[in-house]
Amino acid sequence: MDVNYILYLGRHTLETALLVSAPILLVCMFTGIAVSMIQTITSLKDMTMTIVPKLMAVGATTLLFGNWMLQVLMKFSLEIFTQIQAYGQ
């Protein structure tokens, strides 16, 4: 196992993590911005006003993209285990 292979595995792992987490992070960011704008316009300072919409948006995003995220993670895991098996022989 050389340095290039370890760097490849690290990069591939970070890319997969970013790819899987991107939908939830983007939805949470845009929901937070929208709620902050509404709070600024209406001068409401209630903390539940920020948490509840984000939780609902993250739940809906997980329901919509959960199957795809699971498939990406399963593909990544299968690739890693295949490489470990090939390296062990």
JSON list of C-alpha atoms in Angstrom, two decimals:
[
{"chain": "A", "resi": 1, "resn": "MET", "atom": "CA", "xyz": [0.00, 0.00, 0.00]},
{"chain": "A", "resi": 2, "resn": "ASP", "atom": "CA", "xyz": [1.73, 3.12, -1.19]},
{"chain": "A", "resi": 3, "resn": "VAL", "atom": "CA", "xyz": [1.13, 6.78, -0.40]},
{"chain": "A", "resi": 4, "resn": "ASN", "atom": "CA", "xyz": [-0.78, 7.46, -3.63]},
{"chain": "A", "resi": 5, "resn": "TYR", "atom": "CA", "xyz": [-3.30, 4.72, -2.84]},
{"chain": "A", "resi": 6, "resn": "ILE", "atom": "CA", "xyz": [-3.88, 6.06, 0.66]},
{"chain": "A", "resi": 7, "resn": "LEU", "atom": "CA", "xyz": [-4.36, 9.57, -0.72]},
{"chain": "A", "resi": 8, "resn": "TYR", "atom": "CA", "xyz": [-6.82, 8.19, -3.28]},
{"chain": "A", "resi": 9, "resn": "LEU", "atom": "CA", "xyz": [-8.83, 6.44, -0.56]},
{"chain": "A", "resi": 10, "resn": "GLY", "atom": "CA", "xyz": [-8.89, 9.58, 1.60]},
{"chain": "A", "resi": 11, "resn": "ARG", "atom": "CA", "xyz": [-9.98, 11.78, -1.29]},
{"chain": "A", "resi": 12, "resn": "HIS", "atom": "CA", "xyz": [-12.62, 9.31, -2.42]},
{"chain": "A", "resi": 13, "resn": "THR", "atom": "CA", "xyz": [-13.96, 9.06, 1.14]},
{"chain": "A", "resi": 14, "resn": "LEU", "atom": "CA", "xyz": [-14.22, 12.85, 1.49]},
{"chain": "A", "resi": 15, "resn": "GLU", "atom": "CA", "xyz": [-15.88, 13.20, -1.93]},
{"chain": "A", "resi": 16, "resn": "THR", "atom": "CA", "xyz": [-18.45, 10.54, -1.03]},
{"chain": "A", "resi": 17, "resn": "ALA", "atom": "CA", "xyz": [-19.17, 12.18, 2.33]},
{"chain": "A", "resi": 18, "resn": "LEU", "atom": "CA", "xyz": [-19.64, 15.56, 0.65]},
{"chain": "A", "resi": 19, "resn": "LEU", "atom": "CA", "xyz": [-21.86, 14.07, -2.04]},
{"chain": "A", "resi": 20, "resn": "VAL", "atom": "CA", "xyz": [-24.09, 12.29, 0.47]},
{"chain": "A", "resi": 21, "resn": "SER", "atom": "CA", "xyz": [-24.40, 15.21, 2.88]},
{"chain": "A", "resi": 22, "resn": "ALA", "atom": "CA", "xyz": [-24.86, 17.93, 0.24]},
{"chain": "A", "resi": 23, "resn": "PRO", "atom": "CA", "xyz": [-28.67, 17.70, -0.19]},
{"chain": "A", "resi": 24, "resn": "ILE", "atom": "CA", "xyz": [-29.37, 17.96, 3.53]},
{"chain": "A", "resi": 25, "resn": "LEU", "atom": "CA", "xyz": [-26.82, 20.72, 4.09]},
{"chain": "A", "resi": 26, "resn": "LEU", "atom": "CA", "xyz": [-28.11, 22.79, 1.17]},
{"chain": "A", "resi": 27, "resn": "VAL", "atom": "CA", "xyz": [-31.75, 22.45, 2.20]},
{"chain": "A", "resi": 28, "resn": "CYS", "atom": "CA", "xyz": [-30.88, 23.34, 5.79]},
{"chain": "A", "resi": 29, "resn": "MET", "atom": "CA", "xyz": [-28.90, 26.37, 4.64]},
{"chain": "A", "resi": 30, "resn": "PHE", "atom": "CA", "xyz": [-31.65, 27.71, 2.36]},
{"chain": "A", "resi": 31, "resn": "THR", "atom": "CA", "xyz": [-34.32, 27.04, 4.98]},
{"chain": "A", "resi": 32, "resn": "GLY", "atom": "CA", "xyz": [-32.26, 28.91, 7.57]},
{"chain": "A", "resi": 33, "resn": "ILE", "atom": "CA", "xyz": [-31.81, 31.87, 5.25]},
{"chain": "A", "resi": 34, "resn": "ALA", "atom": "CA", "xyz": [-35.53, 31.98, 4.42]},
{"chain": "A", "resi": 35, "resn": "VAL", "atom": "CA", "xyz": [-36.56, 31.77, 8.08]},
{"chain": "A", "resi": 36, "resn": "SER", "atom": "CA", "xyz": [-34.03, 34.45, 9.04]},
{"chain": "A", "resi": 37, "resn": "MET", "atom": "CA", "xyz": [-35.41, 36.76, 6.38]},
{"chain": "A", "resi": 38, "resn": "ILE", "atom": "CA", "xyz": [-38.97, 36.16, 7.60]},
{"chain": "A", "resi": 39, "resn": "GLN", "atom": "CA", "xyz": [-37.88, 36.81, 11.19]},
{"chain": "A", "resi": 40, "resn": "THR", "atom": "CA", "xyz": [-36.15, 40.02, 10.15]},
{"chain": "A", "resi": 41, "resn": "ILE", "atom": "CA", "xyz": [-39.18, 41.25, 8.23]},
{"chain": "A", "resi": 42, "resn": "THR", "atom": "CA", "xyz": [-41.68, 40.42, 10.98]},
{"chain": "A", "resi": 43, "resn": "SER", "atom": "CA", "xyz": [-39.35, 41.16, 13.95]},
{"chain": "A", "resi": 44, "resn": "LEU", "atom": "CA", "xyz": [-40.06, 37.76, 15.55]},
{"chain": "A", "resi": 45, "resn": "LYS", "atom": "CA", "xyz": [-37.31, 36.39, 17.78]},
{"chain": "A", "resi": 46, "resn": "ASP", "atom": "CA", "xyz": [-38.76, 33.00, 18.66]},
{"chain": "A", "resi": 47, "resn": "MET", "atom": "CA", "xyz": [-36.20, 30.14, 18.67]},
{"chain": "A", "resi": 48, "resn": "THR", "atom": "CA", "xyz": [-38.76, 27.53, 17.63]},
{"chain": "A", "resi": 49, "resn": "MET", "atom": "CA", "xyz": [-39.28, 29.56, 14.49]},
{"chain": "A", "resi": 50, "resn": "THR", "atom": "CA", "xyz": [-35.80, 28.51, 13.32]},
{"chain": "A", "resi": 51, "resn": "ILE", "atom": "CA", "xyz": [-35.67, 24.90, 14.54]},
{"chain": "A", "resi": 52, "resn": "VAL", "atom": "CA", "xyz": [-39.04, 23.52, 13.46]},
{"chain": "A", "resi": 53, "resn": "PRO", "atom": "CA", "xyz": [-38.86, 24.50, 9.75]},
{"chain": "A", "resi": 54, "resn": "LYS", "atom": "CA", "xyz": [-35.30, 23.18, 9.52]},
{"chain": "A", "resi": 55, "resn": "LEU", "atom": "CA", "xyz": [-36.29, 19.86, 11.09]},
{"chain": "A", "resi": 56, "resn": "MET", "atom": "CA", "xyz": [-39.24, 19.53, 8.74]},
{"chain": "A", "resi": 57, "resn": "ALA", "atom": "CA", "xyz": [-37.10, 20.40, 5.71]},
{"chain": "A", "resi": 58, "resn": "VAL", "atom": "CA", "xyz": [-34.37, 17.95, 6.73]},
{"chain": "A", "resi": 59, "resn": "GLY", "atom": "CA", "xyz": [-36.96, 15.22, 7.28]},
{"chain": "A", "resi": 60, "resn": "ALA", "atom": "CA", "xyz": [-38.51, 15.82, 3.87]},
{"chain": "A", "resi": 61, "resn": "THR", "atom": "CA", "xyz": [-35.09, 15.88, 2.22]},
{"chain": "A", "resi": 62, "resn": "THR", "atom": "CA", "xyz": [-34.14, 12.62, 3.91]},
{"chain": "A", "resi": 63, "resn": "LEU", "atom": "CA", "xyz": [-37.35, 11.02, 2.67]},
{"chain": "A", "resi": 64, "resn": "LEU", "atom": "CA", "xyz": [-36.75, 12.28, -0.88]},
{"chain": "A", "resi": 65, "resn": "PHE", "atom": "CA", "xyz": [-33.01, 11.58, -1.15]},
{"chain": "A", "resi": 66, "resn": "GLY", "atom": "CA", "xyz": [-32.58, 8.78, 1.40]},
{"chain": "A", "resi": 67, "resn": "ASN", "atom": "CA", "xyz": [-32.71, 5.97, -1.15]},
{"chain": "A", "resi": 68, "resn": "TRP", "atom": "CA", "xyz": [-30.11, 7.66, -3.35]},
{"chain": "A", "resi": 69, "resn": "MET", "atom": "CA", "xyz": [-27.85, 8.39, -0.36]},
{"chain": "A", "resi": 70, "resn": "LEU", "atom": "CA", "xyz": [-28.05, 4.77, 0.75]},
{"chain": "A", "resi": 71, "resn": "GLN", "atom": "CA", "xyz": [-27.19, 3.55, -2.74]},
{"chain": "A", "resi": 72, "resn": "VAL", "atom": "CA", "xyz": [-24.14, 5.84, -2.92]},
{"chain": "A", "resi": 73, "resn": "LEU", "atom": "CA", "xyz": [-22.94, 4.65, 0.49]},
{"chain": "A", "resi": 74, "resn": "MET", "atom": "CA", "xyz": [-23.51, 0.99, -0.40]},
{"chain": "A", "resi": 75, "resn": "LYS", "atom": "CA", "xyz": [-21.57, 1.41, -3.65]},
{"chain": "A", "resi": 76, "resn": "PHE", "atom": "CA", "xyz": [-18.73, 3.10, -1.78]},
{"chain": "A", "resi": 77, "resn": "SER", "atom": "CA", "xyz": [-18.65, 0.39, 0.89]},
{"chain": "A", "resi": 78, "resn": "LEU", "atom": "CA", "xyz": [-18.67, -2.38, -1.70]},
{"chain": "A", "resi": 79, "resn": "GLU", "atom": "CA", "xyz": [-15.79, -0.69, -3.55]},
{"chain": "A", "resi": 80, "resn": "ILE", "atom": "CA", "xyz": [-13.75, -0.31, -0.36]},
{"chain": "A", "resi": 81, "resn": "PHE", "atom": "CA", "xyz": [-14.32, -3.93, 0.71]},
{"chain": "A", "resi": 82, "resn": "THR", "atom": "CA", "xyz": [-13.45, -5.16, -2.78]},
{"chain": "A", "resi": 83, "resn": "GLN", "atom": "CA", "xyz": [-10.20, -3.20, -2.70]},
{"chain": "A", "resi": 84, "resn": "ILE", "atom": "CA", "xyz": [-9.38, -4.54, 0.78]},
{"chain": "A", "resi": 85, "resn": "GLN", "atom": "CA", "xyz": [-10.02, -8.08, -0.43]},
{"chain": "A", "resi": 86, "resn": "ALA", "atom": "CA", "xyz": [-7.84, -7.55, -3.51]},
{"chain": "A", "resi": 87, "resn": "TYR", "atom": "CA", "xyz": [-5.10, -6.07, -1.39]},
{"chain": "A", "resi": 88, "resn": "GLY", "atom": "CA", "xyz": [-5.20, -9.01, 1.04]},
{"chain": "A", "resi": 89, "resn": "GLN", "atom": "CA", "xyz": [-4.58, -11.61, -1.65]}
]
